[in-house]
Amino acid sequence: MRFPTDVLTVLTDPRTVIRNDLVRVPFELDRTVYQRLNVVLKEMGGRWDGRQAVRAHVFPHRIEEHFRQCLAAGEYPTRYEQGWYPTPHPLVMQMCDLAGIYAGMTVLEPSAGAGALTAELARRGGVVDSVELDPHRAALLREQGDSRKVIGGNFLDLDPLDYESGFDRVVMNPPFANGLAHIRHALGFMKPDGILVSVMSGSLKWATDKASEAFRMEVEEVGGEIEPLPDDAFAVSGTNVRTCLVCVPGYPGGPLRTHDWHQRQPRQLDLFAA
Ligand SMILES: C[S@@+](CC[C@H](N)C(=O)[O-])C[C@H]1O[C@@H](n2cnc3c(N)ncnc32)[C@H](O)[C@@H]1O
């Protein structure tokens, strides 16, 4: 959800205090602006605490980093909408550590949002290519300049064979609605000895549908891991959805369809070549 312009102006005013678990506006506001601000802060999970010593919107967790991301993006996730849940900073660090990002590595972020992951990947020296469906967020990613290349569009429409070689790492937090399809597709862009690290819906650990069971078996076969994250891992992003962390190391010749697998398949067109 986009911040109304007047609310964004208040929240980015240098006098506004956004610290620890609270937002305090220590100056007079027009009544309608205050009402709009109140709605936004409540949608983001805050509640007004009118006690003399507090007089602020208070959240059940630390919010500075989350607000920094949202204000930079000009939008915020609410409990009413699906889609953009920026990865909280401690989890970003955990994912980048797990992926083992070194300077000069090529990294794919296939659903990059407003760049929570790309910022840290680039800070560690990764050469990052990003994909983002939402045009507003894709434009932000370009402005931020962390990525070598930003593709605005549907990642599932990209063809791994349009890339001469795969990526050393894939680091992602895809939309959960079809997260497994995103992870499977992303593996097609990874070098056979690469590593993929992804946040995913916690149900991937126990779901009994064929796709989830097959994926768990393949991950186990290549020595990967699917670990549950704490229940409140995304609380700061306004959701208590259960999540897990998937880490898949490449395994040359293994069951995963990484970039080399695609390269070994005959191109559709070749089948009809004279
Ligand atoms: C859960 S958010 C995560 C954003 C970012 N990866 C992060 O960690 O903060 C998922 C993002 O994927 C984007 N998205 C959804 N479907 C997509 C698709 N088919 N191709 C590319 N991006 C997509 C959404 O617009 C959203 O910004």
PDB file of C-alpha atoms and ligand atoms in Angstrom:
ATOM      1  CA  MET A   1       0.000   0.000   0.000  1.00  0.00           C
ATOM      2  CA  ARG A   2       1.360   3.450  -0.940  1.00  0.00           C
ATOM      3  CA  PHE A   3       1.730   6.017   1.866  1.00  0.00           C
ATOM      4  CA  PRO A   4      -0.612   8.994   1.294  1.00  0.00           C
ATOM      5  CA  THR A   5       1.659  11.929   0.394  1.00  0.00           C
ATOM      6  CA  ASP A   6       0.829  13.956   3.505  1.00  0.00           C
ATOM      7  CA  VAL A   7       1.477  10.948   5.768  1.00  0.00           C
ATOM      8  CA  LEU A   8       4.816  10.308   4.051  1.00  0.00           C
ATOM      9  CA  THR A   9       5.720  13.966   4.609  1.00  0.00           C
ATOM     10  CA  VAL A  10       5.013  13.654   8.335  1.00  0.00           C
ATOM     11  CA  LEU A  11       6.896  10.381   8.703  1.00  0.00           C
ATOM     12  CA  THR A  12       9.974  11.723   6.905  1.00  0.00           C
ATOM     13  CA  ASP A  13       9.931  15.027   8.819  1.00  0.00           C
ATOM     14  CA  PRO A  14      13.227  15.222  10.759  1.00  0.00           C
ATOM     15  CA  ARG A  15      11.290  16.062  13.924  1.00  0.00           C
ATOM     16  CA  THR A  16       9.361  12.775  13.810  1.00  0.00           C
ATOM     17  CA  VAL A  17      10.853  10.173  16.108  1.00  0.00           C
ATOM     18  CA  ILE A  18      10.993   6.594  14.787  1.00  0.00           C
ATOM     19  CA  ARG A  19      13.016   4.708  17.340  1.00  0.00           C
ATOM     20  CA  ASN A  20      13.028   1.281  18.956  1.00  0.00           C
ATOM     21  CA  ASP A  21       9.359   0.232  18.975  1.00  0.00           C
ATOM     22  CA  LEU A  22       7.592   3.590  18.587  1.00  0.00           C
ATOM     23  CA  VAL A  23       6.640   6.423  16.263  1.00  0.00           C
ATOM     24  CA  ARG A  24       6.181   9.826  17.901  1.00  0.00           C
ATOM     25  CA  VAL A  25       5.137  13.012  16.108  1.00  0.00           C
ATOM     26  CA  PRO A  26       6.039  15.876  18.466  1.00  0.00           C
ATOM     27  CA  PHE A  27       4.361  18.645  16.477  1.00  0.00           C
ATOM     28  CA  GLU A  28       0.817  19.792  15.712  1.00  0.00           C
ATOM     29  CA  LEU A  29      -0.946  18.079  12.794  1.00  0.00           C
ATOM     30  CA  ASP A  30      -4.010  18.988  10.812  1.00  0.00           C
ATOM     31  CA  ARG A  31      -6.844  16.739  12.094  1.00  0.00           C
ATOM     32  CA  THR A  32      -7.412  14.920   8.780  1.00  0.00           C
ATOM     33  CA  VAL A  33      -3.680  14.319   8.339  1.00  0.00           C
ATOM     34  CA  TYR A  34      -3.518  12.916  11.872  1.00  0.00           C
ATOM     35  CA  GLN A  35      -6.452  10.608  11.121  1.00  0.00           C
ATOM     36  CA  ARG A  36      -4.771   9.318   7.971  1.00  0.00           C
ATOM     37  CA  LEU A  37      -1.486   8.841   9.848  1.00  0.00           C
ATOM     38  CA  ASN A  38      -3.309   6.956  12.589  1.00  0.00           C
ATOM     39  CA  VAL A  39      -4.893   4.595  10.033  1.00  0.00           C
ATOM     40  CA  VAL A  40      -1.537   3.893   8.360  1.00  0.00           C
ATOM     41  CA  LEU A  41       0.299   3.246  11.629  1.00  0.00           C
ATOM     42  CA  LYS A  42      -2.479   0.924  12.810  1.00  0.00           C
ATOM     43  CA  GLU A  43      -2.434  -0.948   9.500  1.00  0.00           C
ATOM     44  CA  MET A  44       1.301  -1.369  10.017  1.00  0.00           C
ATOM     45  CA  GLY A  45       0.652  -2.999  13.390  1.00  0.00           C
ATOM     46  CA  GLY A  46       0.992  -0.057  15.795  1.00  0.00           C
ATOM     47  CA  ARG A  47      -1.431   1.107  18.495  1.00  0.00           C
ATOM     48  CA  TRP A  48      -1.804   4.543  20.045  1.00  0.00           C
ATOM     49  CA  ASP A  49      -0.528   4.796  23.617  1.00  0.00           C
ATOM     50  CA  GLY A  50      -1.873   8.087  24.977  1.00  0.00           C
ATOM     51  CA  ARG A  51      -0.215   7.922  28.390  1.00  0.00           C
ATOM     52  CA  GLN A  52       1.541  11.221  29.182  1.00  0.00           C
ATOM     53  CA  ALA A  53       4.969   9.562  29.322  1.00  0.00           C
ATOM     54  CA  VAL A  54       4.509   7.833  25.940  1.00  0.00           C
ATOM     55  CA  ARG A  55       2.101   9.664  23.582  1.00  0.00           C
ATOM     56  CA  ALA A  56       3.202   7.649  20.565  1.00  0.00           C
ATOM     57  CA  HIS A  57       2.193   4.724  18.349  1.00  0.00           C
ATOM     58  CA  VAL A  58       3.795   1.657  19.841  1.00  0.00           C
ATOM     59  CA  PHE A  59       4.658  -1.536  17.960  1.00  0.00           C
ATOM     60  CA  PRO A  60       5.252  -5.038  19.325  1.00  0.00           C
ATOM     61  CA  HIS A  61       8.823  -5.057  17.950  1.00  0.00           C
ATOM     62  CA  ARG A  62      11.702  -2.792  16.883  1.00  0.00           C
ATOM     63  CA  ILE A  63      10.755  -0.881  13.774  1.00  0.00           C
ATOM     64  CA  GLU A  64      13.605   1.442  12.688  1.00  0.00           C
ATOM     65  CA  GLU A  65      14.973  -0.751   9.892  1.00  0.00           C
ATOM     66  CA  HIS A  66      11.517  -1.716   8.634  1.00  0.00           C
ATOM     67  CA  PHE A  67      10.374   1.922   8.538  1.00  0.00           C
ATOM     68  CA  ARG A  68      13.586   2.898   6.757  1.00  0.00           C
ATOM     69  CA  GLN A  69      12.787   0.372   4.014  1.00  0.00           C
ATOM     70  CA  CYS A  70       9.124   1.353   3.781  1.00  0.00           C
ATOM     71  CA  LEU A  71       9.759   5.102   3.703  1.00  0.00           C
ATOM     72  CA  ALA A  72      12.423   4.641   1.032  1.00  0.00           C
ATOM     73  CA  ALA A  73       9.971   2.531  -0.982  1.00  0.00           C
ATOM     74  CA  GLY A  74       7.066   4.927  -0.343  1.00  0.00           C
ATOM     75  CA  GLU A  75       4.878   1.946   0.548  1.00  0.00           C
ATOM     76  CA  TYR A  76       4.220  -0.501   3.336  1.00  0.00           C
ATOM     77  CA  PRO A  77       2.851  -4.022   3.681  1.00  0.00           C
ATOM     78  CA  THR A  78      -0.445  -4.264   5.535  1.00  0.00           C
ATOM     79  CA  ARG A  79      -2.133  -7.274   6.983  1.00  0.00           C
ATOM     80  CA  TYR A  80      -4.805  -6.826   4.282  1.00  0.00           C
ATOM     81  CA  GLU A  81      -2.606  -7.369   1.246  1.00  0.00           C
ATOM     82  CA  GLN A  82      -0.339 -10.114   0.045  1.00  0.00           C
ATOM     83  CA  GLY A  83       2.863  -9.738  -1.862  1.00  0.00           C
ATOM     84  CA  TRP A  84       5.573  -7.435  -0.652  1.00  0.00           C
ATOM     85  CA  TYR A  85       7.007  -8.477   2.692  1.00  0.00           C
ATOM     86  CA  PRO A  86      10.507  -7.033   2.899  1.00  0.00           C
ATOM     87  CA  THR A  87      12.984  -9.422   4.483  1.00  0.00           C
ATOM     88  CA  PRO A  88      13.846  -8.144   7.993  1.00  0.00           C
ATOM     89  CA  HIS A  89      17.493  -7.143   8.373  1.00  0.00           C
ATOM     90  CA  PRO A  90      18.628  -9.875  10.807  1.00  0.00           C
ATOM     91  CA  LEU A  91      17.262 -12.477   8.379  1.00  0.00           C
ATOM     92  CA  VAL A  92      18.960 -10.727   5.432  1.00  0.00           C
ATOM     93  CA  MET A  93      22.285 -11.111   7.298  1.00  0.00           C
ATOM     94  CA  GLN A  94      21.573 -14.773   8.097  1.00  0.00           C
ATOM     95  CA  MET A  95      20.740 -15.525   4.453  1.00  0.00           C
ATOM     96  CA  CYS A  96      23.831 -13.766   3.100  1.00  0.00           C
ATOM     97  CA  ASP A  97      26.037 -15.617   5.628  1.00  0.00           C
ATOM     98  CA  LEU A  98      24.460 -18.928   4.645  1.00  0.00           C
ATOM     99  CA  ALA A  99      24.933 -18.199   0.935  1.00  0.00           C
ATOM    100  CA  GLY A 100      28.573 -17.252   1.593  1.00  0.00           C
ATOM    101  CA  ILE A 101      28.741 -14.155  -0.581  1.00  0.00           C
ATOM    102  CA  TYR A 102      32.236 -13.138  -1.697  1.00  0.00           C
ATOM    103  CA  ALA A 103      33.383 -10.194  -3.785  1.00  0.00           C
ATOM    104  CA  GLY A 104      32.901 -10.767  -7.503  1.00  0.00           C
ATOM    105  CA  MET A 105      30.332 -13.567  -7.208  1.00  0.00           C
ATOM    106  CA  THR A 106      27.344 -13.328  -9.502  1.00  0.00           C
ATOM    107  CA  VAL A 107      24.060 -13.348  -7.570  1.00  0.00           C
ATOM    108  CA  LEU A 108      20.459 -13.515  -8.768  1.00  0.00           C
ATOM    109  CA  GLU A 109      17.613 -11.969  -6.717  1.00  0.00           C
ATOM    110  CA  PRO A 110      14.540 -13.026  -8.725  1.00  0.00           C
ATOM    111  CA  SER A 111      11.791 -11.197  -6.737  1.00  0.00           C
ATOM    112  CA  ALA A 112      13.766  -8.297  -5.389  1.00  0.00           C
ATOM    113  CA  GLY A 113      11.021  -6.069  -3.961  1.00  0.00           C
ATOM    114  CA  ALA A 114      12.513  -2.809  -2.736  1.00  0.00           C
ATOM    115  CA  GLY A 115      15.980  -4.271  -2.393  1.00  0.00           C
ATOM    116  CA  ALA A 116      16.278  -5.497   1.207  1.00  0.00           C
ATOM    117  CA  LEU A 117      18.447  -8.390   0.022  1.00  0.00           C
ATOM    118  CA  THR A 118      20.164  -6.691  -2.925  1.00  0.00           C
ATOM    119  CA  ALA A 119      21.565  -3.922  -0.704  1.00  0.00           C
ATOM    120  CA  GLU A 120      23.413  -6.398   1.520  1.00  0.00           C
ATOM    121  CA  LEU A 121      24.407  -8.701  -1.359  1.00  0.00           C
ATOM    122  CA  ALA A 122      26.018  -5.748  -3.125  1.00  0.00           C
ATOM    123  CA  ARG A 123      27.606  -4.470   0.096  1.00  0.00           C
ATOM    124  CA  ARG A 124      29.384  -7.824   0.370  1.00  0.00           C
ATOM    125  CA  GLY A 125      30.717  -7.463  -3.171  1.00  0.00           C
ATOM    126  CA  GLY A 126      28.138  -9.584  -5.018  1.00  0.00           C
ATOM    127  CA  VAL A 127      27.457  -8.693  -8.650  1.00  0.00           C
ATOM    128  CA  VAL A 128      23.674  -8.708  -8.455  1.00  0.00           C
ATOM    129  CA  ASP A 129      21.032  -9.099 -11.152  1.00  0.00           C
ATOM    130  CA  SER A 130      17.494  -8.404  -9.938  1.00  0.00           C
ATOM    131  CA  VAL A 131      14.019  -9.142 -11.221  1.00  0.00           C
ATOM    132  CA  GLU A 132      10.853  -7.474  -9.920  1.00  0.00           C
ATOM    133  CA  LEU A 133       7.301  -7.656 -11.234  1.00  0.00           C
ATOM    134  CA  ASP A 134       5.999  -4.435  -9.689  1.00  0.00           C
ATOM    135  CA  PRO A 135       7.055  -1.448 -11.867  1.00  0.00           C
ATOM    136  CA  HIS A 136       7.261   0.951  -8.899  1.00  0.00           C
ATOM    137  CA  ARG A 137       9.616  -1.347  -6.982  1.00  0.00           C
ATOM    138  CA  ALA A 138      11.615  -2.136 -10.139  1.00  0.00           C
ATOM    139  CA  ALA A 139      12.156   1.615 -10.616  1.00  0.00           C
ATOM    140  CA  LEU A 140      13.298   1.899  -6.989  1.00  0.00           C
ATOM    141  CA  LEU A 141      15.795  -0.895  -7.485  1.00  0.00           C
ATOM    142  CA  ARG A 142      17.252   0.973 -10.469  1.00  0.00           C
ATOM    143  CA  GLU A 143      17.491   4.169  -8.422  1.00  0.00           C
ATOM    144  CA  GLN A 144      19.206   2.344  -5.561  1.00  0.00           C
ATOM    145  CA  GLY A 145      21.889   1.179  -7.960  1.00  0.00           C
ATOM    146  CA  ASP A 146      22.836  -2.012  -6.072  1.00  0.00           C
ATOM    147  CA  SER A 147      22.145  -4.210  -9.081  1.00  0.00           C
ATOM    148  CA  ARG A 148      24.213  -4.590 -12.236  1.00  0.00           C
ATOM    149  CA  LYS A 149      20.932  -5.152 -14.033  1.00  0.00           C
ATOM    150  CA  VAL A 150      17.251  -4.820 -13.007  1.00  0.00           C
ATOM    151  CA  ILE A 151      14.654  -6.638 -15.072  1.00  0.00           C
ATOM    152  CA  GLY A 152      11.129  -5.333 -14.574  1.00  0.00           C
ATOM    153  CA  GLY A 153       8.809  -8.241 -15.291  1.00  0.00           C
ATOM    154  CA  ASN A 154       7.679 -11.727 -14.407  1.00  0.00           C
ATOM    155  CA  PHE A 155      10.621 -13.869 -13.331  1.00  0.00           C
ATOM    156  CA  LEU A 156       8.748 -17.045 -14.302  1.00  0.00           C
ATOM    157  CA  ASP A 157       8.788 -15.827 -17.924  1.00  0.00           C
ATOM    158  CA  LEU A 158      12.589 -15.593 -18.067  1.00  0.00           C
ATOM    159  CA  ASP A 159      14.441 -18.348 -19.899  1.00  0.00           C
ATOM    160  CA  PRO A 160      17.594 -19.690 -18.209  1.00  0.00           C
ATOM    161  CA  LEU A 161      19.051 -20.322 -21.655  1.00  0.00           C
ATOM    162  CA  ASP A 162      19.098 -16.594 -22.352  1.00  0.00           C
ATOM    163  CA  TYR A 163      21.980 -16.569 -19.851  1.00  0.00           C
ATOM    164  CA  GLU A 164      25.255 -17.921 -21.149  1.00  0.00           C
ATOM    165  CA  SER A 165      26.326 -19.083 -17.712  1.00  0.00           C
ATOM    166  CA  GLY A 166      24.543 -19.599 -14.440  1.00  0.00           C
ATOM    167  CA  PHE A 167      24.833 -17.534 -11.251  1.00  0.00           C
ATOM    168  CA  ASP A 168      27.140 -18.435  -8.373  1.00  0.00           C
ATOM    169  CA  ARG A 169      24.352 -17.730  -5.904  1.00  0.00           C
ATOM    170  CA  VAL A 170      20.595 -17.256  -5.865  1.00  0.00           C
ATOM    171  CA  VAL A 171      19.221 -15.442  -2.798  1.00  0.00           C
ATOM    172  CA  MET A 172      15.483 -14.864  -2.677  1.00  0.00           C
ATOM    173  CA  ASN A 173      12.258 -14.313  -0.775  1.00  0.00           C
ATOM    174  CA  PRO A 174       9.623 -15.087  -3.402  1.00  0.00           C
ATOM    175  CA  PRO A 175       5.850 -14.561  -3.234  1.00  0.00           C
ATOM    176  CA  PHE A 176       4.647 -17.506  -1.146  1.00  0.00           C
ATOM    177  CA  ALA A 177       1.533 -18.153  -3.229  1.00  0.00           C
ATOM    178  CA  ASN A 178       3.667 -20.030  -5.766  1.00  0.00           C
ATOM    179  CA  GLY A 179       6.985 -19.942  -3.973  1.00  0.00           C
ATOM    180  CA  LEU A 180       8.023 -23.461  -4.915  1.00  0.00           C
ATOM    181  CA  ALA A 181       7.561 -22.688  -8.623  1.00  0.00           C
ATOM    182  CA  HIS A 182       9.799 -19.644  -8.124  1.00  0.00           C
ATOM    183  CA  ILE A 183      12.478 -21.703  -6.349  1.00  0.00           C
ATOM    184  CA  ARG A 184      12.399 -24.461  -8.982  1.00  0.00           C
ATOM    185  CA  HIS A 185      12.643 -21.880 -11.744  1.00  0.00           C
ATOM    186  CA  ALA A 186      15.456 -20.049  -9.940  1.00  0.00           C
ATOM    187  CA  LEU A 187      17.503 -23.262  -9.711  1.00  0.00           C
ATOM    188  CA  GLY A 188      17.586 -23.199 -13.510  1.00  0.00           C
ATOM    189  CA  PHE A 189      19.700 -20.027 -13.293  1.00  0.00           C
ATOM    190  CA  MET A 190      22.200 -21.448 -10.788  1.00  0.00           C
ATOM    191  CA  LYS A 191      25.599 -22.915 -11.626  1.00  0.00           C
ATOM    192  CA  PRO A 192      25.828 -26.639 -10.841  1.00  0.00           C
ATOM    193  CA  ASP A 193      28.137 -25.852  -7.902  1.00  0.00           C
ATOM    194  CA  GLY A 194      26.185 -22.782  -6.790  1.00  0.00           C
ATOM    195  CA  ILE A 195      24.041 -22.256  -3.686  1.00  0.00           C
ATOM    196  CA  LEU A 196      20.418 -21.150  -3.487  1.00  0.00           C
ATOM    197  CA  VAL A 197      19.062 -19.647  -0.276  1.00  0.00           C
ATOM    198  CA  SER A 198      15.374 -18.806  -0.049  1.00  0.00           C
ATOM    199  CA  VAL A 199      12.749 -17.845   2.477  1.00  0.00           C
ATOM    200  CA  MET A 200       9.626 -19.911   1.945  1.00  0.00           C
ATOM    201  CA  SER A 201       6.266 -20.633   3.559  1.00  0.00           C
ATOM    202  CA  GLY A 202       6.740 -22.851   6.625  1.00  0.00           C
ATOM    203  CA  SER A 203       4.350 -25.381   5.094  1.00  0.00           C
ATOM    204  CA  LEU A 204       7.094 -26.537   2.743  1.00  0.00           C
ATOM    205  CA  LYS A 205       8.481 -28.552   5.667  1.00  0.00           C
ATOM    206  CA  TRP A 206       5.369 -30.687   6.129  1.00  0.00           C
ATOM    207  CA  ALA A 207       3.022 -30.246   3.137  1.00  0.00           C
ATOM    208  CA  THR A 208       1.948 -33.582   1.672  1.00  0.00           C
ATOM    209  CA  ASP A 209       1.345 -32.505  -1.928  1.00  0.00           C
ATOM    210  CA  LYS A 210       3.519 -34.244  -4.507  1.00  0.00           C
ATOM    211  CA  ALA A 211       5.495 -31.126  -5.463  1.00  0.00           C
ATOM    212  CA  SER A 212       6.544 -30.376  -1.864  1.00  0.00           C
ATOM    213  CA  GLU A 213       7.388 -34.010  -1.103  1.00  0.00           C
ATOM    214  CA  ALA A 214       9.489 -34.355  -4.252  1.00  0.00           C
ATOM    215  CA  PHE A 215      11.303 -31.101  -3.509  1.00  0.00           C
ATOM    216  CA  ARG A 216      12.097 -32.156   0.081  1.00  0.00           C
ATOM    217  CA  MET A 217      13.528 -35.444  -1.188  1.00  0.00           C
ATOM    218  CA  GLU A 218      15.721 -33.713  -3.756  1.00  0.00           C
ATOM    219  CA  VAL A 219      16.951 -31.172  -1.208  1.00  0.00           C
ATOM    220  CA  GLU A 220      17.856 -33.999   1.152  1.00  0.00           C
ATOM    221  CA  GLU A 221      19.606 -35.920  -1.631  1.00  0.00           C
ATOM    222  CA  VAL A 222      21.918 -32.978  -2.394  1.00  0.00           C
ATOM    223  CA  GLY A 223      22.629 -32.325   1.298  1.00  0.00           C
ATOM    224  CA  GLY A 224      20.486 -29.192   1.510  1.00  0.00           C
ATOM    225  CA  GLU A 225      18.350 -28.049   4.409  1.00  0.00           C
ATOM    226  CA  ILE A 226      14.871 -26.694   5.094  1.00  0.00           C
ATOM    227  CA  GLU A 227      14.854 -25.125   8.544  1.00  0.00           C
ATOM    228  CA  PRO A 228      11.866 -23.500  10.262  1.00  0.00           C
ATOM    229  CA  LEU A 229      12.317 -19.820  11.141  1.00  0.00           C
ATOM    230  CA  PRO A 230      10.977 -18.381  14.414  1.00  0.00           C
ATOM    231  CA  ASP A 231       7.220 -17.642  14.326  1.00  0.00           C
ATOM    232  CA  ASP A 232       7.864 -13.917  14.615  1.00  0.00           C
ATOM    233  CA  ALA A 233      10.555 -13.772  11.892  1.00  0.00           C
ATOM    234  CA  PHE A 234       8.355 -11.484   9.744  1.00  0.00           C
ATOM    235  CA  ALA A 235       6.386  -9.769  12.529  1.00  0.00           C
ATOM    236  CA  VAL A 236       8.107  -6.496  11.759  1.00  0.00           C
ATOM    237  CA  SER A 237       6.786  -6.717   8.172  1.00  0.00           C
ATOM    238  CA  GLY A 238       3.244  -6.993   9.514  1.00  0.00           C
ATOM    239  CA  THR A 239       2.716 -10.729   9.139  1.00  0.00           C
ATOM    240  CA  ASN A 240       2.951 -13.689  11.474  1.00  0.00           C
ATOM    241  CA  VAL A 241       2.986 -16.172   8.649  1.00  0.00           C
ATOM    242  CA  ARG A 242       5.150 -19.202   9.427  1.00  0.00           C
ATOM    243  CA  THR A 243       8.304 -19.330   7.347  1.00  0.00           C
ATOM    244  CA  CYS A 244      11.297 -21.535   6.736  1.00  0.00           C
ATOM    245  CA  LEU A 245      14.723 -21.089   5.244  1.00  0.00           C
ATOM    246  CA  VAL A 246      15.702 -23.274   2.301  1.00  0.00           C
ATOM    247  CA  CYS A 247      19.368 -23.805   1.488  1.00  0.00           C
ATOM    248  CA  VAL A 248      20.159 -25.846  -1.616  1.00  0.00           C
ATOM    249  CA  PRO A 249      23.746 -26.476  -2.610  1.00  0.00           C
ATOM    250  CA  GLY A 250      24.396 -27.366  -6.228  1.00  0.00           C
ATOM    251  CA  TYR A 251      25.256 -30.983  -6.826  1.00  0.00           C
ATOM    252  CA  PRO A 252      26.725 -31.594 -10.272  1.00  0.00           C
ATOM    253  CA  GLY A 253      24.916 -34.526 -11.866  1.00  0.00           C
ATOM    254  CA  GLY A 254      22.284 -34.534  -9.085  1.00  0.00           C
ATOM    255  CA  PRO A 255      18.502 -34.362  -9.404  1.00  0.00           C
ATOM    256  CA  LEU A 256      18.188 -30.579  -9.459  1.00  0.00           C
ATOM    257  CA  ARG A 257      17.573 -28.833 -12.755  1.00  0.00           C
ATOM    258  CA  THR A 258      20.317 -26.233 -12.496  1.00  0.00           C
ATOM    259  CA  HIS A 259      21.603 -24.115 -15.379  1.00  0.00           C
ATOM    260  CA  ASP A 260      23.788 -26.891 -16.817  1.00  0.00           C
ATOM    261  CA  TRP A 261      20.755 -29.232 -16.953  1.00  0.00           C
ATOM    262  CA  HIS A 262      18.927 -26.724 -19.146  1.00  0.00           C
ATOM    263  CA  GLN A 263      21.976 -26.355 -21.339  1.00  0.00           C
ATOM    264  CA  ARG A 264      22.046 -30.097 -21.883  1.00  0.00           C
ATOM    265  CA  GLN A 265      18.449 -30.151 -23.135  1.00  0.00           C
ATOM    266  CA  PRO A 266      18.015 -29.781 -26.872  1.00  0.00           C
ATOM    267  CA  ARG A 267      16.536 -26.397 -27.694  1.00  0.00           C
ATOM    268  CA  GLN A 268      12.947 -26.771 -28.878  1.00  0.00           C
ATOM    269  CA  LEU A 269      13.899 -25.140 -32.147  1.00  0.00           C
ATOM    270  CA  ASP A 270      16.778 -27.548 -32.699  1.00  0.00           C
ATOM    271  CA  LEU A 271      14.263 -30.400 -32.820  1.00  0.00           C
ATOM    272  CA  PHE A 272      12.778 -28.895 -35.947  1.00  0.00           C
ATOM    273  CA  ALA A 273      16.020 -27.721 -37.517  1.00  0.00           C
ATOM    274  CA  ALA A 274      16.628 -29.077 -41.007  1.00  0.00           C
TER     275      ALA A 274
HETATM  276  C1  LIG B   1       7.922 -11.318  -0.276  1.00  0.00           C
HETATM  277  S1  LIG B   1       8.391  -9.929  -1.291  1.00  0.00           S
HETATM  278  C2  LIG B   1      10.145  -9.996  -1.038  1.00  0.00           C
HETATM  279  C3  LIG B   1      10.895  -8.836  -1.593  1.00  0.00           C
HETATM  280  C4  LIG B   1      12.413  -8.929  -1.474  1.00  0.00           C
HETATM  281  N1  LIG B   1      12.897 -10.163  -2.073  1.00  0.00           N
HETATM  282  C5  LIG B   1      12.857  -8.876  -0.037  1.00  0.00           C
HETATM  283  O1  LIG B   1      13.446  -9.860   0.383  1.00  0.00           O
HETATM  284  O2  LIG B   1      12.600  -7.892   0.649  1.00  0.00           O
HETATM  285  C6  LIG B   1       8.123 -10.662  -2.920  1.00  0.00           C
HETATM  286  C7  LIG B   1       8.351  -9.701  -4.082  1.00  0.00           C
HETATM  287  O3  LIG B   1       8.218 -10.470  -5.282  1.00  0.00           O
HETATM  288  C8  LIG B   1       7.578  -9.684  -6.260  1.00  0.00           C
HETATM  289  N2  LIG B   1       6.997 -10.628  -7.238  1.00  0.00           N
HETATM  290  C9  LIG B   1       5.828 -11.297  -7.154  1.00  0.00           C
HETATM  291  N3  LIG B   1       5.657 -12.108  -8.226  1.00  0.00           N
HETATM  292  C10 LIG B   1       6.765 -11.941  -9.009  1.00  0.00           C
HETATM  293  C11 LIG B   1       7.168 -12.482 -10.256  1.00  0.00           C
HETATM  294  N4  LIG B   1       6.408 -13.395 -10.898  1.00  0.00           N
HETATM  295  N5  LIG B   1       8.337 -12.100 -10.801  1.00  0.00           N
HETATM  296  C12 LIG B   1       9.117 -11.184 -10.142  1.00  0.00           C
HETATM  297  N6  LIG B   1       8.783 -10.619  -8.961  1.00  0.00           N
HETATM  298  C13 LIG B   1       7.620 -10.996  -8.392  1.00  0.00           C
HETATM  299  C14 LIG B   1       6.558  -8.870  -5.482  1.00  0.00           C
HETATM  300  O4  LIG B   1       6.185  -7.701  -6.205  1.00  0.00           O
HETATM  301  C15 LIG B   1       7.353  -8.563  -4.218  1.00  0.00           C
HETATM  302  O5  LIG B   1       8.044  -7.336  -4.327  1.00  0.00           O
END
